[in-house]
Amino acid sequence: MSELEDLVAFALLVEAGSFTAAAERLGCSKGQLSKRISRLALDGLSA
């Protein structure tokens, strides 16, 4: 996944209000979504 796709996932998470709802809309598991959000946070710390 690209950083842009991860940012879109984050925006959808904020809009949906929960990991469950966002994961359903993205068609992935909550665990996969959580990893994408964590990757964004880690990328931000290393920048």
CSV table of N, CA and C in Angstrom, one decimal:
chain,number,residue,atom,x,y,z
A,1,MET,N,0.8,-1.2,0.0
A,1,MET,CA,0.0,0.0,0.0
A,1,MET,C,0.9,1.2,0.0
A,2,SER,N,0.4,2.2,-0.7
A,2,SER,CA,1.2,3.5,-0.7
A,2,SER,C,0.8,4.4,0.5
A,3,GLU,N,1.6,5.4,0.7
A,3,GLU,CA,1.3,6.3,1.8
A,3,GLU,C,0.0,7.1,1.5
A,4,LEU,N,-0.2,7.4,0.2
A,4,LEU,CA,-1.5,8.0,-0.1
A,4,LEU,C,-2.7,7.2,0.2
A,5,GLU,N,-2.6,5.9,-0.1
A,5,GLU,CA,-3.7,5.0,0.3
A,5,GLU,C,-3.9,4.9,1.8
A,6,ASP,N,-2.8,4.9,2.5
A,6,ASP,CA,-2.9,4.9,4.0
A,6,ASP,C,-3.6,6.2,4.5
A,7,LEU,N,-3.2,7.3,3.9
A,7,LEU,CA,-3.9,8.6,4.3
A,7,LEU,C,-5.4,8.6,4.0
A,8,VAL,N,-5.8,8.0,2.9
A,8,VAL,CA,-7.2,7.9,2.5
A,8,VAL,C,-7.9,7.0,3.6
A,9,ALA,N,-7.2,5.9,3.9
A,9,ALA,CA,-7.8,5.0,5.0
A,9,ALA,C,-7.9,5.7,6.3
A,10,PHE,N,-7.0,6.6,6.6
A,10,PHE,CA,-7.1,7.4,7.9
A,10,PHE,C,-8.2,8.3,7.8
A,11,ALA,N,-8.4,9.0,6.7
A,11,ALA,CA,-9.5,9.9,6.5
A,11,ALA,C,-10.8,9.2,6.6
A,12,LEU,N,-10.9,8.0,6.1
A,12,LEU,CA,-12.1,7.2,6.1
A,12,LEU,C,-12.4,6.8,7.6
A,13,LEU,N,-11.3,6.5,8.3
A,13,LEU,CA,-11.5,6.1,9.7
A,13,LEU,C,-12.1,7.2,10.5
A,14,VAL,N,-11.6,8.4,10.3
A,14,VAL,CA,-12.1,9.6,11.0
A,14,VAL,C,-13.5,9.8,10.6
A,15,GLU,N,-13.8,9.7,9.4
A,15,GLU,CA,-15.2,9.9,8.9
A,15,GLU,C,-16.2,8.9,9.4
A,16,ALA,N,-15.7,7.6,9.4
A,16,ALA,CA,-16.6,6.5,9.9
A,16,ALA,C,-16.8,6.5,11.4
A,17,GLY,N,-15.7,7.0,12.1
A,17,GLY,CA,-15.9,7.0,13.6
A,17,GLY,C,-15.4,5.8,14.3
A,18,SER,N,-15.1,4.7,13.6
A,18,SER,CA,-14.7,3.5,14.3
A,18,SER,C,-13.9,2.7,13.3
A,19,PHE,N,-13.0,1.8,13.9
A,19,PHE,CA,-12.2,0.9,13.1
A,19,PHE,C,-13.1,-0.1,12.4
A,20,THR,N,-14.1,-0.6,13.1
A,20,THR,CA,-15.0,-1.5,12.5
A,20,THR,C,-15.7,-1.0,11.2
A,21,ALA,N,-16.3,0.2,11.4
A,21,ALA,CA,-17.0,0.8,10.2
A,21,ALA,C,-16.1,1.1,9.1
A,22,ALA,N,-14.9,1.6,9.4
A,22,ALA,CA,-14.0,2.0,8.4
A,22,ALA,C,-13.5,0.8,7.6
A,23,ALA,N,-13.2,-0.3,8.4
A,23,ALA,CA,-12.7,-1.5,7.8
A,23,ALA,C,-13.7,-2.1,6.9
A,24,GLU,N,-15.0,-2.1,7.3
A,24,GLU,CA,-16.1,-2.6,6.4
A,24,GLU,C,-16.1,-1.8,5.1
A,25,ARG,N,-16.0,-0.5,5.2
A,25,ARG,CA,-16.1,0.4,4.0
A,25,ARG,C,-14.9,0.1,3.1
A,26,LEU,N,-13.8,-0.1,3.7
A,26,LEU,CA,-12.5,-0.4,2.9
A,26,LEU,C,-12.5,-1.8,2.4
A,27,GLY,N,-13.2,-2.7,3.0
A,27,GLY,CA,-13.2,-4.1,2.6
A,27,GLY,C,-12.0,-4.8,3.1
A,28,CYS,N,-11.5,-4.5,4.3
A,28,CYS,CA,-10.4,-5.1,4.9
A,28,CYS,C,-10.7,-5.4,6.4
A,29,SER,N,-9.8,-6.1,7.0
A,29,SER,CA,-10.0,-6.4,8.5
A,29,SER,C,-9.6,-5.2,9.3
A,30,LYS,N,-10.1,-5.2,10.6
A,30,LYS,CA,-9.7,-4.2,11.5
A,30,LYS,C,-8.2,-4.2,11.7
A,31,GLY,N,-7.6,-5.4,11.8
A,31,GLY,CA,-6.2,-5.6,12.0
A,31,GLY,C,-5.4,-5.0,10.8
A,32,GLN,N,-5.9,-5.2,9.6
A,32,GLN,CA,-5.2,-4.6,8.5
A,32,GLN,C,-5.2,-3.1,8.5
A,33,LEU,N,-6.4,-2.6,8.9
A,33,LEU,CA,-6.6,-1.1,9.0
A,33,LEU,C,-5.7,-0.5,10.1
A,34,SER,N,-5.6,-1.2,11.2
A,34,SER,CA,-4.8,-0.8,12.3
A,34,SER,C,-3.3,-0.7,11.9
A,35,LYS,N,-2.8,-1.7,11.1
A,35,LYS,CA,-1.5,-1.7,10.6
A,35,LYS,C,-1.2,-0.5,9.7
A,36,ARG,N,-2.2,-0.2,8.9
A,36,ARG,CA,-2.0,0.9,7.9
A,36,ARG,C,-1.9,2.2,8.7
A,37,ILE,N,-2.7,2.4,9.8
A,37,ILE,CA,-2.7,3.6,10.6
A,37,ILE,C,-1.3,3.7,11.4
A,38,SER,N,-0.9,2.5,11.9
A,38,SER,CA,0.4,2.5,12.6
A,38,SER,C,1.5,2.8,11.7
A,39,ARG,N,1.5,2.4,10.5
A,39,ARG,CA,2.5,2.7,9.5
A,39,ARG,C,2.6,4.2,9.3
A,40,LEU,N,1.5,4.8,9.2
A,40,LEU,CA,1.4,6.3,9.0
A,40,LEU,C,2.1,7.0,10.2
A,41,ALA,N,1.8,6.5,11.4
A,41,ALA,CA,2.3,7.1,12.6
A,41,ALA,C,3.8,6.9,12.7
A,42,LEU,N,4.3,5.7,12.3
A,42,LEU,CA,5.7,5.5,12.3
A,42,LEU,C,6.4,6.3,11.3
A,43,ASP,N,5.8,6.4,10.1
A,43,ASP,CA,6.4,7.2,9.0
A,43,ASP,C,6.5,8.7,9.5
A,44,GLY,N,5.5,9.2,10.2
A,44,GLY,CA,5.6,10.5,10.7
A,44,GLY,C,6.6,10.8,11.7
A,45,LEU,N,6.9,9.8,12.5
A,45,LEU,CA,8.0,9.9,13.6
A,45,LEU,C,9.4,9.9,13.0
A,46,SER,N,9.5,9.2,11.8
A,46,SER,CA,10.9,9.1,11.2
A,46,SER,C,11.1,10.3,10.3
A,47,ALA,N,10.1,11.1,10.0
A,47,ALA,CA,10.3,12.2,9.1
A,47,ALA,C,11.0,13.4,9.7
